[in-house]
mmCIF file with all atom_site columns, C-alpha atoms in Angstrom:
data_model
loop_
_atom_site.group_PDB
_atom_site.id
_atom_site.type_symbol
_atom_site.label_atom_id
_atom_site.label_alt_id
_atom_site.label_comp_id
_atom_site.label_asym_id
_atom_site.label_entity_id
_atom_site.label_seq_id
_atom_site.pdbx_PDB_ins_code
_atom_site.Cartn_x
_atom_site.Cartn_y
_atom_site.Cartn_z
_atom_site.occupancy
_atom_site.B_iso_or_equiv
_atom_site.pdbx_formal_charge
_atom_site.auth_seq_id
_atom_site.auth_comp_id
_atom_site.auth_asym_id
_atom_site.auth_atom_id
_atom_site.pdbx_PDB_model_num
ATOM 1   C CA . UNK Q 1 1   ? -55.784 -43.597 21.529 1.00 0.00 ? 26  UNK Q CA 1
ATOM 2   C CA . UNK Q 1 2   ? -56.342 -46.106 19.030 1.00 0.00 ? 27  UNK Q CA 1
ATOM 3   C CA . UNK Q 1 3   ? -54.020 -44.829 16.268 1.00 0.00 ? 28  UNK Q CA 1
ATOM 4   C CA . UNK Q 1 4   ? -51.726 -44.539 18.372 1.00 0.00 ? 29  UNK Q CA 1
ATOM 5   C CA . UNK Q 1 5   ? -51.829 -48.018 20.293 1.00 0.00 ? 30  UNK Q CA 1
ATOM 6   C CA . UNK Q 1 6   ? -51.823 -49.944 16.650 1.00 0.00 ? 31  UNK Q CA 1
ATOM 7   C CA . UNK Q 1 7   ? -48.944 -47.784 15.638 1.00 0.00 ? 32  UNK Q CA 1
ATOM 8   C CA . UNK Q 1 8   ? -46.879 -48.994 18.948 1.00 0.00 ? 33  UNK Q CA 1
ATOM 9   C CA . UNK Q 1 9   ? -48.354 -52.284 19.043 1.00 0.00 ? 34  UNK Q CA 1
ATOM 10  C CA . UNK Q 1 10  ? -50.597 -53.601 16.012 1.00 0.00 ? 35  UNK Q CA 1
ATOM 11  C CA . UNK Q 1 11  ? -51.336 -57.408 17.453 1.00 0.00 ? 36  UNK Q CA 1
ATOM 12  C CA . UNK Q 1 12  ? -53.476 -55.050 20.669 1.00 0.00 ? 37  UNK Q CA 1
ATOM 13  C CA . UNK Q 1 13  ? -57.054 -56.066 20.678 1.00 0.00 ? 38  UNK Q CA 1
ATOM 14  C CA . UNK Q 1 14  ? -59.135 -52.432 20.857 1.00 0.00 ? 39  UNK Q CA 1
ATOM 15  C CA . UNK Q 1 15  ? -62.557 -52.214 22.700 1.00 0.00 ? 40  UNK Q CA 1
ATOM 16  C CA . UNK Q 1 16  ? -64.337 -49.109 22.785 1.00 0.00 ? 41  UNK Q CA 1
ATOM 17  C CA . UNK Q 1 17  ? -66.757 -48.692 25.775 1.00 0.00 ? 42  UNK Q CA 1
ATOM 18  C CA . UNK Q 1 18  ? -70.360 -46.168 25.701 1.00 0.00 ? 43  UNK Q CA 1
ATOM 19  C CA . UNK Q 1 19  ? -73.051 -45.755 27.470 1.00 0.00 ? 44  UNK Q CA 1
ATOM 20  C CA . UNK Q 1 20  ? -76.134 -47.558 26.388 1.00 0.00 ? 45  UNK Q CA 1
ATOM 21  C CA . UNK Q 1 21  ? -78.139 -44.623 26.253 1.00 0.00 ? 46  UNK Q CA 1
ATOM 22  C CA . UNK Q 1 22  ? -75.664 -42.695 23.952 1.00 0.00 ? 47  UNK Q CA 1
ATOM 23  C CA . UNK Q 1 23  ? -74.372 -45.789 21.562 1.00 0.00 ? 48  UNK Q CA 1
ATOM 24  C CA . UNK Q 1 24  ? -72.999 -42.754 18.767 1.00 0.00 ? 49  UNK Q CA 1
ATOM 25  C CA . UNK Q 1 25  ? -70.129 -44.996 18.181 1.00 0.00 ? 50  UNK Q CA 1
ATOM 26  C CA . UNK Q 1 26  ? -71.579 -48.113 18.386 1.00 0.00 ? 51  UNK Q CA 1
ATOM 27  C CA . UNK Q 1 27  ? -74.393 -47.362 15.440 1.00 0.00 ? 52  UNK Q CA 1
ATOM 28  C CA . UNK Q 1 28  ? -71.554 -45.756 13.221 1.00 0.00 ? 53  UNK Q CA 1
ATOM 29  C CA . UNK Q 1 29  ? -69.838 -48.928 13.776 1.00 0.00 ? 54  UNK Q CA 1
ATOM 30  C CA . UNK Q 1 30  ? -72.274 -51.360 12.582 1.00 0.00 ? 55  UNK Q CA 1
ATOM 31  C CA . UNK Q 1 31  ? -73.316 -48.771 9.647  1.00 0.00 ? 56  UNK Q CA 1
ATOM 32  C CA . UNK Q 1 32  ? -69.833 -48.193 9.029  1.00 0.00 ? 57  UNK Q CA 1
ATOM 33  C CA . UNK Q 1 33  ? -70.632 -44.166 8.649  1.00 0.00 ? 58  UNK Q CA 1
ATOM 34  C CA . UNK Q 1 34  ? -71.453 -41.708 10.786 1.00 0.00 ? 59  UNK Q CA 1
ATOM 35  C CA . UNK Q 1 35  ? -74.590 -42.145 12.518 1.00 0.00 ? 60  UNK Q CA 1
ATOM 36  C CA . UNK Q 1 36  ? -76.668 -39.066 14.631 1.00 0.00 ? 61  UNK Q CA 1
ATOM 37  C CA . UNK Q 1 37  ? -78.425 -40.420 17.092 1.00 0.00 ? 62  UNK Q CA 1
ATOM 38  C CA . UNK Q 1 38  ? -82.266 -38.970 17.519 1.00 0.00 ? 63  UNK Q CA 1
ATOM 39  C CA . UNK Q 1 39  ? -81.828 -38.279 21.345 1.00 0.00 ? 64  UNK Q CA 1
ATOM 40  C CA . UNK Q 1 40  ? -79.015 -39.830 24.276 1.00 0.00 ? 65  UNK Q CA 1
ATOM 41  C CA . UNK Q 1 41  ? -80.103 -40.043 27.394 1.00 0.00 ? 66  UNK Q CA 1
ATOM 42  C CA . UNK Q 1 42  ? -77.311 -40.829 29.853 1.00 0.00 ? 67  UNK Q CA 1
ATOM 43  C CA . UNK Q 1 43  ? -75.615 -38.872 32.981 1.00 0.00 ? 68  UNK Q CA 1
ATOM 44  C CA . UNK Q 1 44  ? -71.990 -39.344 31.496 1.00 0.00 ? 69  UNK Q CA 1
ATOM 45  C CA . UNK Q 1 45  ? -71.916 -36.067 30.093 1.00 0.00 ? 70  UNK Q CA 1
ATOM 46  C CA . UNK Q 1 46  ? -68.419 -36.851 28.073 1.00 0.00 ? 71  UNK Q CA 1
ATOM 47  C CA . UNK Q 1 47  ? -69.508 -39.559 26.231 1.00 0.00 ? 72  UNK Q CA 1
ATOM 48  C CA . UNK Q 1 48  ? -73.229 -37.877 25.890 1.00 0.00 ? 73  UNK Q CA 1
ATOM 49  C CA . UNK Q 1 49  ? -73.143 -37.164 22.083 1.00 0.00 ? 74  UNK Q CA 1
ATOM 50  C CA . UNK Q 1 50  ? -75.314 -37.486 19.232 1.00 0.00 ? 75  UNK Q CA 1
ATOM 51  C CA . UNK Q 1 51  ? -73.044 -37.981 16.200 1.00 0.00 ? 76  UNK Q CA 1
ATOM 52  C CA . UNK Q 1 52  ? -68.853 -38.101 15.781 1.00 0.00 ? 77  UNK Q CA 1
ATOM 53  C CA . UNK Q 1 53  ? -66.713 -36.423 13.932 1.00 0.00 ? 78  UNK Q CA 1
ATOM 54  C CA . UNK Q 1 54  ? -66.281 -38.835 10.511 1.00 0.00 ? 79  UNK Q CA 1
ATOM 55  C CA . UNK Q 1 55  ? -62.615 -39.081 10.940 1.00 0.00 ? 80  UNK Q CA 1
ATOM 56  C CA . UNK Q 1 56  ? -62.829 -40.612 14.250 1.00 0.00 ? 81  UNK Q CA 1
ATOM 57  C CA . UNK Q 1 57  ? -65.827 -43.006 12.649 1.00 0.00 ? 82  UNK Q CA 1
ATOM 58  C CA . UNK Q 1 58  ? -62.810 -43.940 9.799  1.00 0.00 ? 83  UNK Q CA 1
ATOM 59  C CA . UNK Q 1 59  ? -60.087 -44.159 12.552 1.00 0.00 ? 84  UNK Q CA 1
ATOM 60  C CA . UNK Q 1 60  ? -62.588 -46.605 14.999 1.00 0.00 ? 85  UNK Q CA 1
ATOM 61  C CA . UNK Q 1 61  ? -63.501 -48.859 11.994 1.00 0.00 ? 86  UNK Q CA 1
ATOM 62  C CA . UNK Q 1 62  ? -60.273 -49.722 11.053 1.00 0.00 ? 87  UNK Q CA 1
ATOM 63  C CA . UNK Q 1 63  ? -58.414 -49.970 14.654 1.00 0.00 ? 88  UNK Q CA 1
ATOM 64  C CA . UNK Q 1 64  ? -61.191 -51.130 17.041 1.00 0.00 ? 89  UNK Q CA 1
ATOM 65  C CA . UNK Q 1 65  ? -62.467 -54.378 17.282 1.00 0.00 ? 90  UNK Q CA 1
ATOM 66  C CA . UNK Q 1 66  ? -65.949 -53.718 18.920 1.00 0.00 ? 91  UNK Q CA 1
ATOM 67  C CA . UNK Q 1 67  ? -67.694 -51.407 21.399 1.00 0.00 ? 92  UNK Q CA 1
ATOM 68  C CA . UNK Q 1 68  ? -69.553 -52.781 23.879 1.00 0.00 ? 93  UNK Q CA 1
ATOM 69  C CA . UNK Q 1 69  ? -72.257 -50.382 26.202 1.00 0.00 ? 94  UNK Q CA 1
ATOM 70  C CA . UNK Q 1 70  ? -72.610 -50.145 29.672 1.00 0.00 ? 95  UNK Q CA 1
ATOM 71  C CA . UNK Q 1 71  ? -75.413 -48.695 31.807 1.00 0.00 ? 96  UNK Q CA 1
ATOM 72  C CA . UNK Q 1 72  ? -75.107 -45.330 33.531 1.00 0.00 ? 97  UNK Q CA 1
ATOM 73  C CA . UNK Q 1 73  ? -75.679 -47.942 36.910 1.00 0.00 ? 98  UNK Q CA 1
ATOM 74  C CA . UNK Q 1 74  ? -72.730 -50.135 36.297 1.00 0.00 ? 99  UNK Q CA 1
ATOM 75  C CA . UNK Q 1 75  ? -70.489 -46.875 35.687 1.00 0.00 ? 100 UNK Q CA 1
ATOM 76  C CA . UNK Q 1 76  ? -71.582 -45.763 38.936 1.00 0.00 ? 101 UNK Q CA 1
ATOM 77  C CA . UNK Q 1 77  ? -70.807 -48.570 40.731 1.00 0.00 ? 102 UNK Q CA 1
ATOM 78  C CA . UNK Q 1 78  ? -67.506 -48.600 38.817 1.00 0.00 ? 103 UNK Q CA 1
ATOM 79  C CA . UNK Q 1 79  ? -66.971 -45.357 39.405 1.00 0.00 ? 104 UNK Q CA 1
ATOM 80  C CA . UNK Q 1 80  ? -67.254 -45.774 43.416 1.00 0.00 ? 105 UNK Q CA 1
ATOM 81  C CA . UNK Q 1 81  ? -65.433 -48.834 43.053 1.00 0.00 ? 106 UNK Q CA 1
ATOM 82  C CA . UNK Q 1 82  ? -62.320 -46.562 41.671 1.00 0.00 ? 107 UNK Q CA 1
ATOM 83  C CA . UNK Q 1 83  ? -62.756 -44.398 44.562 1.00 0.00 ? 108 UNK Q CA 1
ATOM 84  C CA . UNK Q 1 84  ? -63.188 -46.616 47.859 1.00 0.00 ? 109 UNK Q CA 1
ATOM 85  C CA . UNK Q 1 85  ? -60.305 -49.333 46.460 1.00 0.00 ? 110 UNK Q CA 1
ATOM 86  C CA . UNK Q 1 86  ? -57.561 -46.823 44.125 1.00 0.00 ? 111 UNK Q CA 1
ATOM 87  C CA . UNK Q 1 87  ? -58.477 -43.299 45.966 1.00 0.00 ? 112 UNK Q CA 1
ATOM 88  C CA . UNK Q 1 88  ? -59.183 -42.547 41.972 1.00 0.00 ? 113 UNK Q CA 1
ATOM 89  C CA . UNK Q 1 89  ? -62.043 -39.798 41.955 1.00 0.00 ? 114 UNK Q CA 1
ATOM 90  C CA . UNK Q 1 90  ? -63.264 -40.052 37.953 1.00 0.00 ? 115 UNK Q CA 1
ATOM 91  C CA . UNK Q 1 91  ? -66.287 -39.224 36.292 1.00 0.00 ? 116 UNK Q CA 1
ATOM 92  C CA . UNK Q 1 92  ? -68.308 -41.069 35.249 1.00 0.00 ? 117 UNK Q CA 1
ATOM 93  C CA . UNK Q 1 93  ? -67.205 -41.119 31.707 1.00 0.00 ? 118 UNK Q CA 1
ATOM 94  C CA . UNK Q 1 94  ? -63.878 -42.116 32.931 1.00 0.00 ? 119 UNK Q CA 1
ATOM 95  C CA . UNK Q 1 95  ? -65.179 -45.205 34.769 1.00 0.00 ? 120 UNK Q CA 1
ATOM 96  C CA . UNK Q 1 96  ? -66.926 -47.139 31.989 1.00 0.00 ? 121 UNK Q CA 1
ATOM 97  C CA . UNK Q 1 97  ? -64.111 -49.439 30.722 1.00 0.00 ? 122 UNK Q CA 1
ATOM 98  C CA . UNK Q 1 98  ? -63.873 -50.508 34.391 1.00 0.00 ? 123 UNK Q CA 1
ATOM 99  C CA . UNK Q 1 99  ? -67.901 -50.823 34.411 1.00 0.00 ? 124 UNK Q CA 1
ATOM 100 C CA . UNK Q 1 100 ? -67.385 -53.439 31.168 1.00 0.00 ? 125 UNK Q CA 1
ATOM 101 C CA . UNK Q 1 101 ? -64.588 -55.397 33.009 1.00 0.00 ? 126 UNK Q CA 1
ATOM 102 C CA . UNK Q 1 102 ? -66.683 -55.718 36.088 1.00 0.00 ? 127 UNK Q CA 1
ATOM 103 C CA . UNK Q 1 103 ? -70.036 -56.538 34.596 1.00 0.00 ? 128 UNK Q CA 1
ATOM 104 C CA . UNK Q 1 104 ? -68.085 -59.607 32.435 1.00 0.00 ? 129 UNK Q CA 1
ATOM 105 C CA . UNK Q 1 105 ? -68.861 -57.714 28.972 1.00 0.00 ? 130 UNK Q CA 1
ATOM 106 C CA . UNK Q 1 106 ? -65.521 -57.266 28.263 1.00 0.00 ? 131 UNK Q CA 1
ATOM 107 C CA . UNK Q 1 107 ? -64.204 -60.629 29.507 1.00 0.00 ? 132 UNK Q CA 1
ATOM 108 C CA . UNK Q 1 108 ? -60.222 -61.032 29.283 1.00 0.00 ? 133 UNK Q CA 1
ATOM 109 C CA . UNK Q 1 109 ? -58.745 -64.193 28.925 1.00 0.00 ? 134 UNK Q CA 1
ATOM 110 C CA . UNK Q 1 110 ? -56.305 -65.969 31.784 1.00 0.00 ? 135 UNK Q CA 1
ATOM 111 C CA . UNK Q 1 111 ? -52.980 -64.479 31.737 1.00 0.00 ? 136 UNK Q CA 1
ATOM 112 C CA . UNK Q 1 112 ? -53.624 -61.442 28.798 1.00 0.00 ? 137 UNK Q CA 1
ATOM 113 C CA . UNK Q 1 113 ? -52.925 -58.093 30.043 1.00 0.00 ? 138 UNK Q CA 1
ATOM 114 C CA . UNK Q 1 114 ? -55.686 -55.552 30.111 1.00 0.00 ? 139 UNK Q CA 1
ATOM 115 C CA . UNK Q 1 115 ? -54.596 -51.496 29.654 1.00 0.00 ? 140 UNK Q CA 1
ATOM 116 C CA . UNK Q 1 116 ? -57.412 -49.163 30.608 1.00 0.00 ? 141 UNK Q CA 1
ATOM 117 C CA . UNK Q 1 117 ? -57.537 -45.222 30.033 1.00 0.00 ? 142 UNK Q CA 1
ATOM 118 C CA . UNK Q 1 118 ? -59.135 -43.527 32.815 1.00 0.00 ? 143 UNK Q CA 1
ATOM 119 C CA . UNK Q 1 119 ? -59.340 -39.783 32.574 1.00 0.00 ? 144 UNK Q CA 1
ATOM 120 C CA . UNK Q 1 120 ? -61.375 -36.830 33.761 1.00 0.00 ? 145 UNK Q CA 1
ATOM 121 C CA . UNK Q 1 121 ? -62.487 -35.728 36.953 1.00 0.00 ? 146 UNK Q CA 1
ATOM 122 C CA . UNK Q 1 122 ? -66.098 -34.576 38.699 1.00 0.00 ? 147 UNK Q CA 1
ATOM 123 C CA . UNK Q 1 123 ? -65.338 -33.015 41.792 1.00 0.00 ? 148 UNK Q CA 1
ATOM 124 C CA . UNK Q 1 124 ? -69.279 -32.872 42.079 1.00 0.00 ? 149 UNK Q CA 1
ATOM 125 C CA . UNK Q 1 125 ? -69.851 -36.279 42.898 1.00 0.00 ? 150 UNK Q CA 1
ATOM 126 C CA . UNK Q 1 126 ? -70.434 -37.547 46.854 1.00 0.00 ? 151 UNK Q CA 1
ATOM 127 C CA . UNK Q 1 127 ? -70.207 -40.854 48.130 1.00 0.00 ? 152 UNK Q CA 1
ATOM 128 C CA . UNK Q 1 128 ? -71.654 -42.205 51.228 1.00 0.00 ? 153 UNK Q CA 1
ATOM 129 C CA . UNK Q 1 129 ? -70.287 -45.581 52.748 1.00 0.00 ? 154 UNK Q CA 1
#
C-alpha cells in the first residue's frame, strides 16, 4: 500500500500502525534491517509476527514516515467502535489505524485529509451493548 500510494501521490505522509506487543516493523524500522522479534504477544493474529520479509523492511524505510503501536485494548474498543457507528465488522487487525486516530497517537492536523485501510473480517467476535 505504500508503494503504491507514493507512486500516485508522493507529497502523502505514511504511518504504519502495530500492535505493541508485536512491534516487527517498528524494531526493523529503527534498525533499519530486519529485526525477529524473541516472542509477540498480542490477540491481532494478522499483524502477530515475529520478523518481515526484507523487501517489505526496504519498501517501509523508504515510503513510511513512522509506525506508531497501539494496545490490543484500544483496537478493541476501535474495533467495536467500527461496528456500533459504520455497521463495519473487522478484526482486530483491521481496526488499529482507527485505534491510533482515536487514542491521539496519530494526531492529524485541522483541515488534512486522513485515508485509512481497513480490511479483514472475524466473524468470531460478539459484542454486547
Amino acid at each position: 500500500i505504500a508503494l503504491a500510494t507514493a507512486a500516485m501521490k508522493s507529497s502523502t505522509k505514511i504511518i504504519g500502525i502495530e500492535p505493541v506487543g508485536a512491534p516487527t516493523l517498528y524494531e526493523s524500522m529503527i534498525a533499519r534491517k530486519v529485526v525477529e522479534l524473541p516472542s509477540v504477544n498480542t490477540r491481532a493474529g494478522t499483524l502477530a509476527t515475529r520478523s518481515s520479509d526484507e523487501m517489505n523492511v526496504n519498501i517501509i524505510n523508504r515510503y513510511v514516515s513512522q509506525i506508531v503501536l497501539v494496545t490490543d485494548e484500544e483496537m478493541e474498543i476501535a474495533q467495536r467502535w467500527l461496528w456500533f457507528e459504520l455497521g463495519i465488522m473487522a478484526e482486530l487487525s483491521a481496526a488499529a489505524a482507527i485505534a491510533a486516530l482515536m487514542t491521539g497517537k496519530v494526531k492529524p492536523n485541522p483541515g488534512q485529509r486522513v485515508g485509512v485501510v481497513i480490511c479483514g473480517t472475524n466473524g468470531d467476535v460478539e459484542f454486547q451493548n
